[in-house]
Short mmCIF file of C-alpha atoms in Angstrom, two decimals:
data_model
loop_
_atom_site.label_atom_id
_atom_site.label_comp_id
_atom_site.label_asym_id
_atom_site.label_seq_id
_atom_site.Cartn_x
_atom_site.Cartn_y
_atom_site.Cartn_z
CA GLN Z 1 0.00 0.00 0.00
CA GLN Z 2 3.05 2.23 0.30
CA GLN Z 3 4.05 1.83 -3.33
CA VAL Z 4 4.09 4.52 -5.97
CA LYS Z 5 4.20 3.10 -9.48
CA GLN Z 6 5.78 5.24 -12.19
CA SER Z 7 5.79 4.85 -15.96
CA PRO Z 8 7.42 4.80 -18.41
CA GLN Z 9 10.90 3.79 -17.26
CA SER Z 10 12.43 5.74 -20.13
CA LEU Z 11 11.10 8.28 -22.57
CA ILE Z 12 12.52 9.94 -25.67
CA VAL Z 13 10.88 13.13 -26.93
CA GLN Z 14 11.80 15.51 -29.69
CA LYS Z 15 12.70 19.08 -28.84
CA GLY Z 16 9.56 21.16 -28.62
CA GLY Z 17 7.34 18.16 -27.89
CA ILE Z 18 5.33 17.31 -24.78
CA SER Z 19 6.80 14.89 -22.24
CA ILE Z 20 4.30 13.00 -20.09
CA ILE Z 21 5.18 10.84 -17.08
CA ASN Z 22 2.54 9.02 -15.07
CA CYS Z 23 2.32 7.81 -11.49
CA ALA Z 24 -0.24 5.82 -9.54
CA TYR Z 25 -0.55 5.28 -5.81
CA GLU Z 26 -2.60 3.09 -3.50
CA ASN Z 27 -2.49 4.72 -0.11
CA THR Z 28 -5.44 7.09 0.20
CA ALA Z 29 -3.73 8.75 3.17
CA PHE Z 30 -1.17 10.35 0.84
CA ASP Z 31 -1.78 14.08 0.67
CA TYR Z 32 1.33 15.59 -0.86
CA PHE Z 33 2.67 14.71 -4.31
CA PRO Z 34 5.99 16.21 -5.42
CA TRP Z 35 8.04 15.63 -8.54
CA TYR Z 36 11.82 15.61 -8.32
CA GLN Z 37 14.35 16.11 -11.11
CA GLN Z 38 17.77 14.49 -10.95
CA PHE Z 39 20.75 15.16 -13.20
CA PRO Z 40 23.66 12.67 -13.38
CA GLY Z 41 25.95 12.97 -10.37
CA LYS Z 42 23.54 15.22 -8.50
CA GLY Z 43 20.93 14.78 -5.84
CA PRO Z 44 17.23 15.02 -6.68
CA ALA Z 45 15.78 18.53 -6.64
CA LEU Z 46 12.16 19.50 -6.14
CA LEU Z 47 10.54 20.52 -9.42
CA ILE Z 48 6.88 21.01 -8.59
CA ALA Z 49 4.40 19.65 -6.06
CA ILE Z 50 0.63 19.39 -5.62
CA ARG Z 51 -1.82 18.72 -2.82
CA PRO Z 52 -5.06 16.82 -3.49
CA ASP Z 53 -7.36 19.81 -3.07
CA VAL Z 54 -6.59 20.91 -6.65
CA SER Z 55 -6.61 18.95 -9.91
CA GLU Z 56 -3.85 20.83 -11.67
CA LYS Z 57 -0.84 22.96 -10.89
CA LYS Z 58 1.26 24.77 -13.45
CA GLU Z 59 4.70 26.35 -13.08
CA GLY Z 60 6.16 27.59 -16.33
CA ARG Z 61 6.46 24.67 -18.74
CA PHE Z 62 5.76 22.10 -15.99
CA THR Z 63 2.24 20.97 -15.06
CA ILE Z 64 1.01 18.38 -12.60
CA SER Z 65 -2.39 16.85 -13.31
CA PHE Z 66 -3.99 15.07 -10.37
CA ASN Z 67 -6.91 12.62 -10.42
CA LYS Z 68 -7.89 11.82 -6.85
CA SER Z 69 -10.59 9.27 -7.70
CA ALA Z 70 -8.22 7.31 -9.93
CA LYS Z 71 -5.30 7.78 -7.52
CA GLN Z 72 -3.13 8.94 -10.37
CA PHE Z 73 -1.03 11.99 -11.10
CA SER Z 74 1.14 12.98 -14.00
CA LEU Z 75 3.84 15.44 -15.01
CA HIS Z 76 3.59 17.26 -18.31
CA ILE Z 77 6.57 19.13 -19.70
CA MET Z 78 5.54 21.45 -22.50
CA ASP Z 79 7.95 22.60 -25.21
CA SER Z 80 10.53 20.06 -23.97
CA GLN Z 81 14.16 21.19 -24.25
CA PRO Z 82 17.44 19.26 -24.32
CA GLY Z 83 18.22 20.77 -20.91
CA ASP Z 84 15.20 18.90 -19.53
CA SER Z 85 17.00 15.60 -20.14
CA ALA Z 86 17.22 14.07 -16.66
CA THR Z 87 15.65 11.41 -14.46
CA TYR Z 88 12.29 12.37 -13.00
CA PHE Z 89 10.83 10.88 -9.82
CA CYS Z 90 7.30 11.18 -8.60
CA ALA Z 91 6.75 10.82 -4.89
CA ALA Z 92 3.96 10.77 -2.36
CA MET Z 93 3.69 11.51 1.30
CA SER Z 94 1.21 11.48 4.10
CA ILE Z 95 2.09 14.80 5.69
CA GLY Z 96 1.44 13.39 9.12
CA ALA Z 97 3.91 10.55 8.52
CA GLN Z 98 6.56 12.81 6.93
CA LYS Z 99 7.92 9.98 4.79
CA LEU Z 100 8.33 10.42 1.04
CA VAL Z 101 7.72 7.29 -1.04
CA PHE Z 102 9.37 7.55 -4.44
CA GLY Z 103 8.45 6.04 -7.78
CA GLN Z 104 11.11 4.12 -9.68
CA GLY Z 105 12.04 7.06 -11.90
CA THR Z 106 11.79 7.93 -15.60
CA ARG Z 107 14.86 8.66 -17.64
CA LEU Z 108 13.84 11.44 -20.05
CA THR Z 109 15.88 12.23 -23.14
CA ILE Z 110 15.04 15.24 -25.29
CA ASN Z 111 16.52 14.97 -28.76
CA PRO Z 112 17.60 18.26 -30.35
CA ASP B 1 24.13 29.99 0.85
CA ALA B 2 25.59 26.47 1.02
CA GLY B 3 23.31 23.55 0.37
CA VAL B 4 23.45 20.16 2.04
CA ILE B 5 27.06 19.01 2.22
CA GLN B 6 28.03 15.34 2.08
CA SER B 7 31.39 13.71 2.45
CA PRO B 8 33.09 11.83 1.07
CA ARG B 9 31.69 12.05 -2.46
CA HIS B 10 33.14 8.67 -3.35
CA GLU B 11 34.16 5.81 -1.10
CA VAL B 12 35.67 2.50 -2.13
CA THR B 13 36.22 -0.02 0.62
CA GLU B 14 36.68 -3.72 1.13
CA MET B 15 34.04 -6.00 2.52
CA GLY B 16 34.12 -6.08 6.30
CA GLN B 17 35.44 -2.56 6.74
CA GLU B 18 33.61 0.18 8.60
CA VAL B 19 32.24 3.02 6.49
CA THR B 20 31.13 6.42 7.81
CA LEU B 21 29.20 8.84 5.67
CA ARG B 22 28.78 12.44 6.76
CA CYS B 23 26.16 15.08 6.19
CA LYS B 24 25.88 18.75 7.10
CA LEU B 25 22.35 20.18 7.06
CA ILE B 26 21.37 23.53 5.61
CA SER B 27 21.61 26.13 8.34
CA GLY B 28 18.31 26.49 10.15
CA HIS B 29 16.86 23.21 8.94
CA ASN B 30 15.73 20.80 11.63
CA SER B 31 14.75 17.63 9.76
CA LEU B 32 17.29 15.23 8.31
CA PHE B 33 16.68 12.29 6.00
CA TRP B 34 19.05 9.54 4.83
CA TYR B 35 18.22 7.82 1.51
CA ARG B 36 19.84 5.05 -0.48
CA GLN B 37 19.61 4.87 -4.28
CA THR B 38 20.21 1.76 -6.35
CA MET B 39 19.14 0.71 -9.82
CA MET B 40 17.16 -2.21 -8.46
CA ARG B 41 15.35 -0.53 -5.56
CA GLY B 42 15.34 3.13 -6.57
CA LEU B 43 15.31 5.76 -3.81
CA GLU B 44 14.63 4.34 -0.37
CA LEU B 45 14.29 6.26 2.88
CA LEU B 46 16.53 4.71 5.51
CA ILE B 47 15.92 6.93 8.53
CA TYR B 48 14.86 10.45 9.41
CA PHE B 49 15.38 12.78 12.34
CA ASN B 50 13.44 15.74 13.57
CA ASN B 51 15.15 18.12 16.00
CA ASN B 52 18.02 15.61 16.41
CA VAL B 53 15.64 12.81 17.44
CA PRO B 54 15.29 9.69 15.26
CA ILE B 55 11.65 9.48 14.28
CA ASP B 56 11.50 6.50 11.94
CA ASP B 57 14.29 4.04 11.26
CA SER B 58 12.13 1.34 9.72
CA GLY B 59 14.03 1.66 6.43
CA MET B 60 17.39 0.81 7.94
CA PRO B 61 18.19 -2.54 6.33
CA GLU B 62 19.83 -4.26 9.29
CA ASP B 63 21.78 -3.76 12.46
CA ARG B 64 24.95 -3.12 10.50
CA PHE B 65 23.55 0.32 9.72
CA SER B 66 23.39 3.08 12.32
CA ALA B 67 22.79 6.83 12.10
CA LYS B 68 23.35 9.63 14.57
CA MET B 69 22.88 13.35 14.90
CA PRO B 70 25.48 14.50 17.43
CA ASN B 71 24.29 18.08 16.95
CA ALA B 72 21.64 20.05 15.14
CA SER B 73 23.63 20.54 11.96
CA PHE B 74 25.50 17.27 11.44
CA SER B 75 24.70 13.60 10.92
CA THR B 76 26.58 10.39 10.27
CA LEU B 77 25.52 7.11 8.71
CA LYS B 78 27.74 4.20 9.65
CA ILE B 79 27.91 0.74 8.11
CA GLN B 80 29.82 -1.86 10.10
CA PRO B 81 30.77 -4.31 8.69
CA SER B 82 30.19 -3.31 5.09
CA GLU B 83 29.12 -5.82 2.43
CA PRO B 84 29.14 -5.66 -1.40
CA ARG B 85 25.33 -5.37 -1.43
CA ASP B 86 25.66 -2.05 0.41
CA SER B 87 27.12 -0.53 -2.77
CA ALA B 88 24.83 2.38 -3.68
CA VAL B 89 24.58 6.15 -3.71
CA TYR B 90 23.63 7.48 -0.30
CA PHE B 91 21.89 10.85 -0.09
CA CYS B 92 21.03 12.96 2.85
CA ALA B 93 18.38 15.63 2.64
CA SER B 94 17.27 18.34 5.03
CA SER B 95 14.12 20.35 5.42
CA LEU B 96 12.71 23.10 7.56
CA GLY B 97 10.01 21.69 9.73
CA THR B 98 7.99 18.65 8.86
CA GLY B 99 5.16 17.63 6.64
CA GLY B 100 5.09 18.82 3.06
CA ASN B 101 8.09 21.11 3.28
CA GLU B 102 10.66 20.79 0.51
CA GLN B 103 13.49 18.37 1.13
CA TYR B 104 16.85 19.62 -0.14
CA PHE B 105 19.15 16.80 -1.20
CA GLY B 106 22.91 16.73 -0.98
CA PRO B 107 25.10 15.58 -3.89
CA GLY B 108 25.35 12.04 -2.54
CA THR B 109 28.12 9.63 -1.60
CA ARG B 110 28.82 6.85 -4.06
CA LEU B 111 29.83 3.81 -2.02
CA THR B 112 31.49 0.80 -3.58
CA VAL B 113 32.20 -2.22 -1.40
CA THR B 114 34.46 -4.81 -3.03
#
């Protein structure tokens, strides 16, 4: 029940295209859903996060869509750029428990 | 403003040796998290502290692993004795407060046990 399932494992998108990464969770107690971006040799860094009281959050080219009834959330990267090439992790937390549970990660490659 | 600092960045050791990983929190942060990252298991939370107190160590794989916070800004993760299956990248992260506050990750320590 603590799992967060992420897909796809890897994704190749052309420059200017839309990158979409999906995550699903089981624990209905989760109430905080961040996305982290990790470049090779670096630690993960928070990209964008959402709480379940809204269905969408947008920051620049990055959008989280959240479907509470389906227990799914996704990251959309609009106008994808080569600099977006990185590994992306979705995560979920029950704020009361303070523990982030991470998905397995998606290696995104943006071809120029 | 310095981020989370980890040392060493790389560690190669032989099976059976003691390994100590170090982490310095961002100034003013009071929550500290230790994670392990491997290809097979992804990012796993090992243990976290709040105000120097261990809150949840259920992710610590076995008694060979121990973590301490001797003061509010510093933590160590010790593996004794180390085994090849401990080879991974170990991250620490810090945050201000608890709950849904952003966790800031350090650059990681790549541990190789031969």
